[in-house]
Each structure stands twice: as structure tokens, then as C-alpha cells.
PDB file of C-alpha atoms in Angstrom:
ATOM      1  CA  MET A   1     -73.796  46.871 -29.243  1.00 60.00           C
ATOM      2  CA  LEU A   2     -75.312  48.202 -26.802  1.00 56.00           C
ATOM      3  CA  VAL A   3     -73.776  51.675 -26.788  1.00 59.00           C
ATOM      4  CA  LEU A   4     -74.109  52.046 -30.773  1.00 60.00           C
ATOM      5  CA  LEU A   5     -77.531  52.098 -29.466  1.00 56.00           C
ATOM      6  CA  SER A   6     -77.781  53.753 -26.417  1.00 54.00           C
ATOM      7  CA  THR A   7     -75.634  56.101 -29.274  1.00 64.00           C
ATOM      8  CA  VAL A   8     -77.850  56.203 -31.998  1.00 54.00           C
ATOM      9  CA  SER A   9     -81.340  56.540 -30.381  1.00 55.00           C
ATOM     10  CA  SER A  10     -80.710  58.874 -28.399  1.00 52.00           C
ATOM     11  CA  GLY A  11     -79.507  60.534 -31.215  1.00 55.00           C
ATOM     12  CA  VAL A  12     -82.093  60.276 -33.246  1.00 49.00           C
ATOM     13  CA  ALA A  13     -84.177  61.386 -30.572  1.00 49.00           C
ATOM     14  CA  PHE A  14     -82.709  64.453 -29.536  1.00 46.00           C
ATOM     15  CA  SER A  15     -82.421  65.633 -32.890  1.00 57.00           C
ATOM     16  CA  ASP A  16     -85.842  64.335 -34.204  1.00 57.00           C
ATOM     17  CA  ALA A  17     -88.402  62.029 -32.080  1.00 57.00           C
ATOM     18  CA  THR A  18     -90.360  60.386 -33.449  1.00 63.00           C
ATOM     19  CA  ILE A  19     -92.207  58.680 -31.360  1.00 63.00           C
ATOM     20  CA  ILE A  20     -93.666  60.723 -27.864  1.00 67.00           C
ATOM     21  CA  LEU A  21     -94.576  58.622 -24.549  1.00 65.00           C
ATOM     22  CA  ASN A  22     -96.479  60.097 -22.098  1.00 69.00           C
ATOM     23  CA  GLU A  23     -96.157  59.118 -18.540  1.00 72.00           C
ATOM     24  CA  ASN A  24     -98.321  56.431 -18.776  1.00 79.00           C
ATOM     25  CA  GLN A  25     -97.231  54.887 -21.202  1.00 77.00           C
ATOM     26  CA  ILE A  26     -93.455  55.915 -19.876  1.00 76.00           C
ATOM     27  CA  LEU A  27     -94.770  53.797 -16.749  1.00 81.00           C
ATOM     28  CA  TYR A  28     -95.730  50.109 -18.442  1.00 79.00           C
ATOM     29  CA  LEU A  29     -93.555  50.194 -20.842  1.00 82.00           C
ATOM     30  CA  PHE A  30     -90.237  50.292 -19.393  1.00 81.00           C
ATOM     31  CA  SER A  31     -92.187  48.597 -15.862  1.00 86.00           C
ATOM     32  CA  THR A  32     -92.927  45.473 -18.369  1.00 88.00           C
ATOM     33  CA  SER A  33     -89.609  45.723 -19.794  1.00 88.00           C
ATOM     34  CA  GLY A  34     -87.724  44.818 -16.495  1.00 87.00           C
ATOM     35  CA  GLN A  35     -91.185  41.484 -15.505  1.00 91.00           C
ATOM     36  CA  VAL A  36     -90.420  40.498 -18.908  1.00 92.00           C
ATOM     37  CA  ILE A  37     -86.578  39.433 -19.025  1.00 92.00           C
ATOM     38  CA  ALA A  38     -86.786  39.097 -15.564  1.00 92.00           C
ATOM     39  CA  ALA A  39     -88.948  36.267 -16.915  1.00 94.00           C
ATOM     40  CA  ILE A  40     -87.039  35.600 -19.599  1.00 94.00           C
ATOM     41  CA  TYR A  41     -83.633  35.329 -17.674  1.00 94.00           C
ATOM     42  CA  GLY A  42     -85.302  32.900 -14.981  1.00 94.00           C
ATOM     43  CA  LEU A  43     -86.251  30.689 -17.653  1.00 94.00           C
ATOM     44  CA  THR A  44     -83.619  30.468 -19.301  1.00 93.00           C
ATOM     45  CA  LEU A  45     -81.245  29.994 -16.244  1.00 93.00           C
ATOM     46  CA  THR A  46     -83.677  26.815 -15.951  1.00 93.00           C
ATOM     47  CA  GLY A  47     -83.335  25.730 -18.794  1.00 91.00           C
ATOM     48  CA  PHE A  48     -79.445  25.695 -18.799  1.00 91.00           C
ATOM     49  CA  ILE A  49     -79.467  23.886 -15.699  1.00 92.00           C
ATOM     50  CA  PHE A  50     -80.869  21.154 -16.891  1.00 91.00           C
ATOM     51  CA  PHE A  51     -79.090  21.285 -20.414  1.00 91.00           C
ATOM     52  CA  ARG A  52     -75.725  21.766 -18.405  1.00 90.00           C
ATOM     53  CA  ASN A  53     -76.205  17.173 -15.780  1.00 91.00           C
ATOM     54  CA  GLU A  54     -77.665  16.519 -20.241  1.00 90.00           C
ATOM     55  CA  LEU A  55     -73.412  17.813 -20.974  1.00 89.00           C
ATOM     56  CA  SER A  56     -72.541  16.025 -17.159  1.00 88.00           C
ATOM     57  CA  ARG A  57     -74.648  13.181 -17.899  1.00 89.00           C
ATOM     58  CA  GLU A  58     -73.071  12.555 -21.773  1.00 86.00           C
ATOM     59  CA  GLU A  59     -69.069  13.373 -19.803  1.00 83.00           C
ATOM     60  CA  ILE A  60     -69.800  10.321 -17.580  1.00 83.00           C
ATOM     61  CA  GLU A  61     -70.696   8.062 -20.455  1.00 83.00           C
ATOM     62  CA  ASP A  62     -69.154   8.507 -22.772  1.00 85.00           C
ATOM     63  CA  GLU A  63     -64.733   9.516 -21.039  1.00 82.00           C
ATOM     64  CA  THR A  64     -63.215  11.041 -24.978  1.00 85.00           C
ATOM     65  CA  LEU A  65     -65.876  14.190 -25.176  1.00 88.00           C
ATOM     66  CA  VAL A  66     -64.817  15.661 -21.581  1.00 87.00           C
ATOM     67  CA  GLU A  67     -62.745  18.155 -23.093  1.00 88.00           C
ATOM     68  CA  ALA A  68     -64.607  19.475 -25.298  1.00 90.00           C
ATOM     69  CA  VAL A  69     -67.622  19.178 -22.487  1.00 91.00           C
ATOM     70  CA  GLU A  70     -65.475  20.858 -20.676  1.00 90.00           C
ATOM     71  CA  SER A  71     -65.196  23.510 -23.665  1.00 91.00           C
ATOM     72  CA  LEU A  72     -68.940  23.653 -23.504  1.00 92.00           C
ATOM     73  CA  LYS A  73     -69.295  24.736 -20.012  1.00 92.00           C
ATOM     74  CA  SER A  74     -67.015  27.196 -19.961  1.00 92.00           C
ATOM     75  CA  ARG A  75     -67.857  29.326 -22.310  1.00 93.00           C
ATOM     76  CA  TYR A  76     -71.650  29.346 -21.526  1.00 94.00           C
ATOM     77  CA  PHE A  77     -70.661  30.057 -18.543  1.00 94.00           C
ATOM     78  CA  VAL A  78     -69.011  33.371 -19.822  1.00 94.00           C
ATOM     79  CA  LEU A  79     -71.715  33.938 -21.376  1.00 94.00           C
ATOM     80  CA  LEU A  80     -73.653  33.412 -18.721  1.00 94.00           C
ATOM     81  CA  ALA A  81     -72.380  35.830 -16.817  1.00 94.00           C
ATOM     82  CA  PHE A  82     -72.109  38.072 -19.860  1.00 94.00           C
ATOM     83  CA  ILE A  83     -76.561  37.445 -20.055  1.00 94.00           C
ATOM     84  CA  THR A  84     -76.456  38.722 -16.219  1.00 95.00           C
ATOM     85  CA  VAL A  85     -74.768  41.647 -16.171  1.00 93.00           C
ATOM     86  CA  LEU A  86     -77.048  42.544 -19.714  1.00 92.00           C
ATOM     87  CA  VAL A  87     -80.623  41.332 -17.066  1.00 93.00           C
ATOM     88  CA  ILE A  88     -79.335  43.560 -14.553  1.00 93.00           C
ATOM     89  CA  LEU A  89     -78.422  46.779 -16.383  1.00 91.00           C
ATOM     90  CA  THR A  90     -81.608  46.731 -18.138  1.00 91.00           C
ATOM     91  CA  ILE A  91     -83.441  46.441 -15.006  1.00 91.00           C
ATOM     92  CA  LEU A  92     -81.515  49.178 -13.572  1.00 90.00           C
ATOM     93  CA  SER A  93     -81.791  51.757 -16.481  1.00 88.00           C
ATOM     94  CA  SER A  94     -85.822  50.641 -16.606  1.00 86.00           C
ATOM     95  CA  ASN A  95     -86.131  51.484 -12.922  1.00 86.00           C
ATOM     96  CA  LEU A  96     -84.162  55.550 -13.672  1.00 85.00           C
ATOM     97  CA  ALA A  97     -86.565  55.894 -16.880  1.00 82.00           C
ATOM     98  CA  ILE A  98     -89.212  55.612 -14.722  1.00 82.00           C
ATOM     99  CA  ALA A  99     -88.340  57.405 -11.430  1.00 80.00           C
ATOM    100  CA  TYR A 100     -86.653  59.717 -13.458  1.00 75.00           C
ATOM    101  CA  GLU A 101     -90.431  60.374 -15.693  1.00 71.00           C
ATOM    102  CA  GLY A 102     -91.107  63.009 -13.255  1.00 65.00           C
ATOM    103  CA  SER A 103     -88.266  65.079 -12.823  1.00 63.00           C
ATOM    104  CA  GLY A 104     -88.810  67.658 -15.256  1.00 60.00           C
ATOM    105  CA  LYS A 105     -84.997  67.371 -16.900  1.00 64.00           C
ATOM    106  CA  ALA A 106     -85.875  66.693 -20.431  1.00 64.00           C
ATOM    107  CA  ALA A 107     -82.671  66.061 -22.074  1.00 68.00           C
ATOM    108  CA  SER A 108     -81.579  63.037 -18.547  1.00 68.00           C
ATOM    109  CA  LYS A 109     -84.566  61.194 -19.428  1.00 71.00           C
ATOM    110  CA  THR A 110     -85.059  61.275 -23.082  1.00 75.00           C
ATOM    111  CA  LEU A 111     -81.546  59.547 -22.538  1.00 76.00           C
ATOM    112  CA  LEU A 112     -82.685  57.327 -19.787  1.00 79.00           C
ATOM    113  CA  LEU A 113     -85.511  56.587 -21.790  1.00 79.00           C
ATOM    114  CA  ASN A 114     -83.904  55.363 -25.194  1.00 79.00           C
ATOM    115  CA  VAL A 115     -80.613  53.987 -23.062  1.00 83.00           C
ATOM    116  CA  ALA A 116     -83.516  51.683 -21.412  1.00 84.00           C
ATOM    117  CA  GLN A 117     -85.541  50.313 -23.897  1.00 84.00           C
ATOM    118  CA  SER A 118     -81.176  49.722 -26.043  1.00 86.00           C
ATOM    119  CA  THR A 119     -80.405  47.469 -22.875  1.00 89.00           C
ATOM    120  CA  PHE A 120     -82.755  45.914 -23.605  1.00 90.00           C
ATOM    121  CA  VAL A 121     -82.987  44.669 -26.482  1.00 89.00           C
ATOM    122  CA  THR A 122     -79.876  44.161 -26.037  1.00 90.00           C
ATOM    123  CA  SER A 123     -81.000  41.908 -23.935  1.00 92.00           C
ATOM    124  CA  LEU A 124     -82.800  39.754 -25.584  1.00 92.00           C
ATOM    125  CA  MET A 125     -80.371  39.899 -28.754  1.00 92.00           C
ATOM    126  CA  ALA A 126     -77.966  38.097 -25.977  1.00 93.00           C
ATOM    127  CA  VAL A 127     -80.357  36.186 -24.415  1.00 94.00           C
ATOM    128  CA  SER A 128     -81.110  34.472 -28.686  1.00 94.00           C
ATOM    129  CA  TYR A 129     -77.441  34.229 -29.607  1.00 94.00           C
ATOM    130  CA  PHE A 130     -77.387  32.440 -25.832  1.00 94.00           C
ATOM    131  CA  ILE A 131     -80.298  29.658 -26.986  1.00 92.00           C
ATOM    132  CA  PHE A 132     -79.018  28.911 -30.820  1.00 93.00           C
ATOM    133  CA  ASP A 133     -75.537  28.402 -29.650  1.00 92.00           C
ATOM    134  CA  VAL A 134     -76.618  26.002 -26.888  1.00 91.00           C
ATOM    135  CA  ILE A 135     -78.704  23.965 -28.727  1.00 90.00           C
ATOM    136  CA  HIS A 136     -76.118  24.206 -32.046  1.00 90.00           C
ATOM    137  CA  PRO A 137     -76.548  21.005 -32.898  1.00 89.00           C
ATOM    138  CA  LYS A 138     -72.448  20.756 -33.489  1.00 90.00           C
ATOM    139  CA  ARG A 139     -71.647  22.495 -30.918  1.00 90.00           C
ATOM    140  CA  ILE A 140     -69.670  18.904 -30.120  1.00 90.00           C
ATOM    141  CA  GLU A 141     -67.648  18.997 -33.117  1.00 90.00           C
ATOM    142  CA  LEU A 142     -67.566  22.671 -32.978  1.00 90.00           C
ATOM    143  CA  ALA A 143     -66.118  22.712 -29.789  1.00 90.00           C
ATOM    144  CA  SER A 144     -63.553  19.937 -30.976  1.00 90.00           C
ATOM    145  CA  LYS A 145     -62.216  21.866 -33.358  1.00 90.00           C
ATOM    146  CA  GLY A 146     -61.776  24.912 -30.728  1.00 90.00           C
ATOM    147  CA  LEU A 147     -59.661  22.309 -29.020  1.00 89.00           C
ATOM    148  CA  GLN A 148     -57.633  21.341 -32.385  1.00 89.00           C
ATOM    149  CA  ALA A 149     -57.268  24.065 -33.095  1.00 88.00           C
ATOM    150  CA  LYS A 150     -55.218  24.941 -29.104  1.00 89.00           C
ATOM    151  CA  VAL A 151     -53.292  22.357 -29.359  1.00 89.00           C
ATOM    152  CA  ASP A 152     -52.155  21.540 -32.997  1.00 87.00           C
ATOM    153  CA  PRO A 153     -52.027  24.993 -34.556  1.00 84.00           C
ATOM    154  CA  SER A 154     -50.209  23.864 -37.165  1.00 78.00           C
ATOM    155  CA  ARG A 155     -51.503  21.098 -38.444  1.00 72.00           C
ATOM    156  CA  THR A 156     -52.892  23.748 -41.297  1.00 69.00           C
ATOM    157  CA  ALA A 157     -48.909  23.607 -43.055  1.00 66.00           C
ATOM    158  CA  GLN A 158     -47.911  22.236 -46.297  1.00 62.00           C
ATOM    159  CA  ALA A 159     -45.760  19.522 -44.094  1.00 69.00           C
ATOM    160  CA  LYS A 160     -48.088  18.231 -42.311  1.00 81.00           C
ATOM    161  CA  GLY A 161     -48.088  14.423 -39.808  1.00 86.00           C
ATOM    162  CA  SER A 162     -49.263  10.721 -41.248  1.00 89.00           C
ATOM    163  CA  LEU A 163     -51.909  10.375 -38.624  1.00 90.00           C
ATOM    164  CA  GLU A 164     -51.296   6.276 -38.274  1.00 93.00           C
ATOM    165  CA  ASP A 165     -47.936   7.760 -36.170  1.00 93.00           C
ATOM    166  CA  PHE A 166     -49.532   9.768 -34.387  1.00 93.00           C
ATOM    167  CA  LEU A 167     -52.681   6.822 -32.886  1.00 93.00           C
ATOM    168  CA  ARG A 168     -49.404   4.775 -32.945  1.00 94.00           C
ATOM    169  CA  ASN A 169     -48.498   6.334 -30.243  1.00 94.00           C
ATOM    170  CA  TYR A 170     -51.801   7.168 -28.197  1.00 94.00           C
ATOM    171  CA  ASN A 171     -52.724   3.607 -27.838  1.00 94.00           C
ATOM    172  CA  GLN A 172     -49.024   3.830 -27.231  1.00 94.00           C
ATOM    173  CA  ILE A 173     -49.234   6.429 -24.396  1.00 93.00           C
ATOM    174  CA  GLU A 174     -53.035   4.088 -23.652  1.00 91.00           C
ATOM    175  CA  THR A 175     -51.540   0.931 -22.545  1.00 91.00           C
ATOM    176  CA  LEU A 176     -49.179   1.803 -20.185  1.00 90.00           C
ATOM    177  CA  LEU A 177     -51.841   3.696 -18.254  1.00 88.00           C
ATOM    178  CA  GLU A 178     -53.951   1.374 -18.301  1.00 85.00           C
ATOM    179  CA  HIS A 179     -50.624  -1.347 -16.828  1.00 83.00           C
ATOM    180  CA  VAL A 180     -50.214   1.367 -14.712  1.00 82.00           C
ATOM    181  CA  GLY A 181     -53.779   3.105 -13.596  1.00 73.00           C
ATOM    182  CA  LYS A 182     -54.454  -0.791 -12.171  1.00 74.00           C
ATOM    183  CA  PRO A 183     -54.574  -0.001  -9.007  1.00 71.00           C
ATOM    184  CA  PHE A 184     -55.972   3.055  -8.490  1.00 64.00           C
ATOM    185  CA  GLN A 185     -58.620   1.097 -11.300  1.00 62.00           C
ATOM    186  CA  GLU A 186     -59.020  -1.906  -8.471  1.00 57.00           C
ATOM    187  CA  THR A 187     -58.948   1.292  -5.864  1.00 55.00           C
ATOM    188  CA  THR A 188     -61.690   2.494  -7.660  1.00 51.00           C
ATOM    189  CA  SER A 189     -63.651   0.021  -9.177  1.00 49.00           C
ATOM    190  CA  SER A 190     -64.247  -1.873  -5.401  1.00 48.00           C
ATOM    191  CA  ALA A 191     -65.170   1.783  -4.314  1.00 48.00           C
ATOM    192  CA  TYR A 192     -68.278   1.872  -6.777  1.00 47.00           C
ATOM    193  CA  ALA A 193     -68.171  -1.313  -7.713  1.00 48.00           C
ATOM    194  CA  THR A 194     -72.692  -1.013  -7.803  1.00 47.00           C
ATOM    195  CA  LYS A 195     -73.054   2.607  -9.420  1.00 50.00           C
ATOM    196  CA  TYR A 196     -69.416   3.060 -11.975  1.00 47.00           C
ATOM    197  CA  PRO A 197     -68.649   0.023 -13.861  1.00 49.00           C
ATOM    198  CA  ARG A 198     -66.364   1.530 -15.696  1.00 58.00           C
ATOM    199  CA  ARG A 199     -62.880   2.434 -16.190  1.00 66.00           C
ATOM    200  CA  LEU A 200     -61.208   4.987 -15.332  1.00 75.00           C
ATOM    201  CA  SER A 201     -60.020   7.772 -17.783  1.00 81.00           C
ATOM    202  CA  ASN A 202     -57.406   8.828 -20.028  1.00 85.00           C
ATOM    203  CA  ALA A 203     -56.458  12.288 -18.340  1.00 86.00           C
ATOM    204  CA  ARG A 204     -58.209  10.812 -15.175  1.00 85.00           C
ATOM    205  CA  LEU A 205     -54.811   8.751 -14.911  1.00 87.00           C
ATOM    206  CA  THR A 206     -52.467  10.516 -15.685  1.00 90.00           C
ATOM    207  CA  ASP A 207     -53.894  13.246 -12.467  1.00 89.00           C
ATOM    208  CA  PHE A 208     -53.205  10.424 -10.600  1.00 87.00           C
ATOM    209  CA  LEU A 209     -49.791   9.409 -11.669  1.00 87.00           C
ATOM    210  CA  LEU A 210     -49.498  13.588 -11.387  1.00 89.00           C
ATOM    211  CA  ARG A 211     -50.663  13.307  -7.723  1.00 89.00           C
ATOM    212  CA  ASN A 212     -48.738  10.325  -7.253  1.00 84.00           C
ATOM    213  CA  GLY A 213     -45.932  12.304  -7.762  1.00 86.00           C
ATOM    214  CA  LYS A 214     -44.748   9.092 -11.245  1.00 86.00           C
ATOM    215  CA  VAL A 215     -44.699  11.858 -14.370  1.00 88.00           C
ATOM    216  CA  ASP A 216     -43.642  16.006 -13.954  1.00 91.00           C
ATOM    217  CA  LYS A 217     -46.086  18.837 -14.259  1.00 93.00           C
ATOM    218  CA  ASP A 218     -43.902  18.932 -17.373  1.00 93.00           C
ATOM    219  CA  LEU A 219     -45.128  15.328 -18.575  1.00 93.00           C
ATOM    220  CA  TYR A 220     -48.589  15.618 -17.293  1.00 93.00           C
ATOM    221  CA  GLN A 221     -49.503  18.656 -19.515  1.00 94.00           C
ATOM    222  CA  ARG A 222     -48.455  17.216 -22.258  1.00 93.00           C
ATOM    223  CA  LEU A 223     -50.007  13.730 -21.742  1.00 93.00           C
ATOM    224  CA  ARG A 224     -53.555  15.848 -20.674  1.00 93.00           C
ATOM    225  CA  GLU A 225     -52.521  17.395 -24.790  1.00 92.00           C
ATOM    226  CA  LEU A 226     -52.610  14.946 -26.351  1.00 93.00           C
ATOM    227  CA  ILE A 227     -54.689  13.145 -25.487  1.00 93.00           C
ATOM    228  CA  THR A 228     -57.396  16.779 -25.997  1.00 92.00           C
ATOM    229  CA  LEU A 229     -55.793  16.094 -29.626  1.00 92.00           C
ATOM    230  CA  ARG A 230     -57.251  12.178 -29.715  1.00 92.00           C
ATOM    231  CA  ASN A 231     -60.859  12.486 -28.388  1.00 91.00           C
ATOM    232  CA  SER A 232     -61.056  15.752 -30.134  1.00 91.00           C
ATOM    233  CA  ILE A 233     -60.213  14.084 -33.240  1.00 90.00           C
ATOM    234  CA  ILE A 234     -63.032  11.178 -32.345  1.00 88.00           C
ATOM    235  CA  HIS A 235     -65.837  13.304 -32.098  1.00 87.00           C
ATOM    236  CA  GLY A 236     -65.314  15.275 -35.545  1.00 80.00           C
ATOM    237  CA  ALA A 237     -61.973  17.810 -35.213  1.00 75.00           C
ATOM    238  CA  ASP A 238     -60.518  17.223 -38.723  1.00 82.00           C
ATOM    239  CA  PRO A 239     -58.008  14.422 -38.407  1.00 87.00           C
ATOM    240  CA  VAL A 240     -54.798  16.164 -39.901  1.00 88.00           C
ATOM    241  CA  VAL A 241     -51.927  16.375 -37.784  1.00 90.00           C
ATOM    242  CA  SER A 242     -48.938  18.529 -37.699  1.00 89.00           C
ATOM    243  CA  GLN A 243     -45.453  16.581 -37.978  1.00 89.00           C
ATOM    244  CA  ASP A 244     -44.615  18.401 -34.856  1.00 90.00           C
ATOM    245  CA  ILE A 245     -47.077  17.092 -32.782  1.00 92.00           C
ATOM    246  CA  VAL A 246     -46.425  13.854 -33.452  1.00 93.00           C
ATOM    247  CA  GLU A 247     -43.188  14.069 -33.202  1.00 92.00           C
ATOM    248  CA  ALA A 248     -43.841  15.328 -30.412  1.00 93.00           C
ATOM    249  CA  SER A 249     -46.336  12.335 -29.283  1.00 94.00           C
ATOM    250  CA  ALA A 250     -43.227   9.655 -30.751  1.00 94.00           C
ATOM    251  CA  LYS A 251     -40.895  11.562 -27.580  1.00 95.00           C
ATOM    252  CA  VAL A 252     -43.593  11.808 -24.939  1.00 94.00           C
ATOM    253  CA  LEU A 253     -44.100   8.531 -25.484  1.00 94.00           C
ATOM    254  CA  GLU A 254     -40.691   7.554 -25.075  1.00 94.00           C
ATOM    255  CA  GLU A 255     -40.692   9.700 -21.745  1.00 92.00           C
ATOM    256  CA  LEU A 256     -43.871   8.980 -19.887  1.00 91.00           C
ATOM    257  CA  ARG A 257     -41.903   4.763 -21.057  1.00 91.00           C
ATOM    258  CA  THR A 258     -38.633   5.869 -19.155  1.00 90.00           C
ATOM    259  CA  THR A 259     -40.152   7.477 -16.059  1.00 89.00           C
ATOM    260  CA  LEU A 260     -42.842   5.360 -15.634  1.00 86.00           C
ATOM    261  CA  THR A 261     -39.518   2.116 -15.239  1.00 86.00           C
ATOM    262  CA  GLU A 262     -37.553   4.062 -13.020  1.00 82.00           C
ATOM    263  CA  HIS A 263     -40.186   3.689 -11.045  1.00 70.00           C
ATOM    264  CA  GLU A 264     -41.200   0.261 -11.173  1.00 70.00           C
ATOM    265  CA  ASN A 265     -36.849  -0.340 -10.404  1.00 67.00           C
ATOM    266  CA  ASP A 266     -37.408   2.051  -7.031  1.00 64.00           C
ATOM    267  CA  GLU A 267     -40.290   0.500  -5.611  1.00 58.00           C
ATOM    268  CA  PRO A 268     -39.494  -2.014  -3.711  1.00 53.00           C
TER     269      PRO A 268
END
């Protein structure tokens, strides 16, 4: 977008300029552009900090939102980094346009003027897109669908699996996690009884199991994928699963049951 705008505006300026600015207009326009985009960026960043805190609060209150919220945070971070680069380029190009005003090099000055304004317009469009993306009323649902597509890409195949079978397997996995996670739950609850009287999330329990050597990395990854998929379905993703994911859930259930039984037998 930036390259396209710069190329088109510069081409028009060199061939048949429709607007000719004098020195005072250039100084005022580009000094104002830098100040405006800096102010907009500051307000956007401040508002996003409050919004991010709100997302974190929702994540704490509802454990099934963890994956969707973390996905949104990652997306917003990338967008904000992109906007930051554009804002820096806008300020630098505006300063260069002002600095080159008295250089007497008409070609360089014309090019800088058009690049600076193209960068300014692109920055405004990027900030606008970011704001509307953040306040989208169905952001959780869209994030959930994105996670579902990543975990279960074959769900749109003709041979669909049974959602009931998947949920049945998942509920049994959840029961196993709750059982083996009781020591961690009791320790955490006693340490933070006054502030966080809540059970540990399934994702957090799998972290504890991995760190304590009760499951290997491969089983851990597959557990996290099943947790992500189930939570995505809860929060707006299509209630459809593939036969592959149903079979995978049954296999994970059996492996988890076997692994935990072996560890219980090994304990004194």
C-alpha cells in the first residue's frame, strides 16, 4: 500500500502536479502531520493497554478463553509493531521533507513530499484497521474459528466425525487431568485461597504434568491441541470435527490413561 501510494503520487507530481505548495505550507503541513500521527499513536497505544488488561481479566475469569485470548494478543502485537514502524517512518519522512525544503533539489524534494504524505495516509489507514479489529464484536468467535482451522483442518472433509464421541473422549481426559492434578490444585489453592479460589485450567494442568515428567512432549502437544479445539467450539467455532480428530482424541485418552497408571504404579 505504501509503495503503491508513493509511486502513484510521485508519478502524478512529476508529470502534472495538481497542487503546488509554498515553503510555509510545507513547513506547516509536515510538522503538523508528524504531531498528529504521534498523538494518534499515543492514544491508540494507551487505549490498547487498557483493552489488553480487560482481555487478561476475561482470560482469568474463564479458563476456556485462554487460547483465543492469547491468539488475539499475538495478533494485536504484530499489528501494533507494524503500526509502530509506519509511525516512525512517517515522522522521519516528515522531518526529511522539512529539511529538504531549502535544498533547491526539486526532484528530491518532490519525491520526499509525496513519500511522506503517502506514509502518513498509510499510517492512518493502519491505525484505523487496528482499532476496528480490536473492537470487533465477534473477535473471540473469529479467533476461535482460526484456532479450530489450525488444529482440525480436515473438519470440512466429506467424512465428518461424531462430535458426541469427541466430547465424550475429552470429558474422560478432563476427568483424568483433574484426578492427577489434585496435588497441584490443592497446593495452589492453599497458597492463593483468598485471591484465586478457582480450579486450575486443563491447559495449566498439562503444563504441570509435562514439567513433572508424567507425560512426554508429544502427548503434551496433542493434549493441548484437543483442549484448544474443545474450547474453540465452546466459543463460537463450528460444532464440527473430523473423523481424524475423533480417533486422535480416543488415542490420546488411551495413552494418557496408560501413562498415568504406569506412573502411579511406580510411585512408592
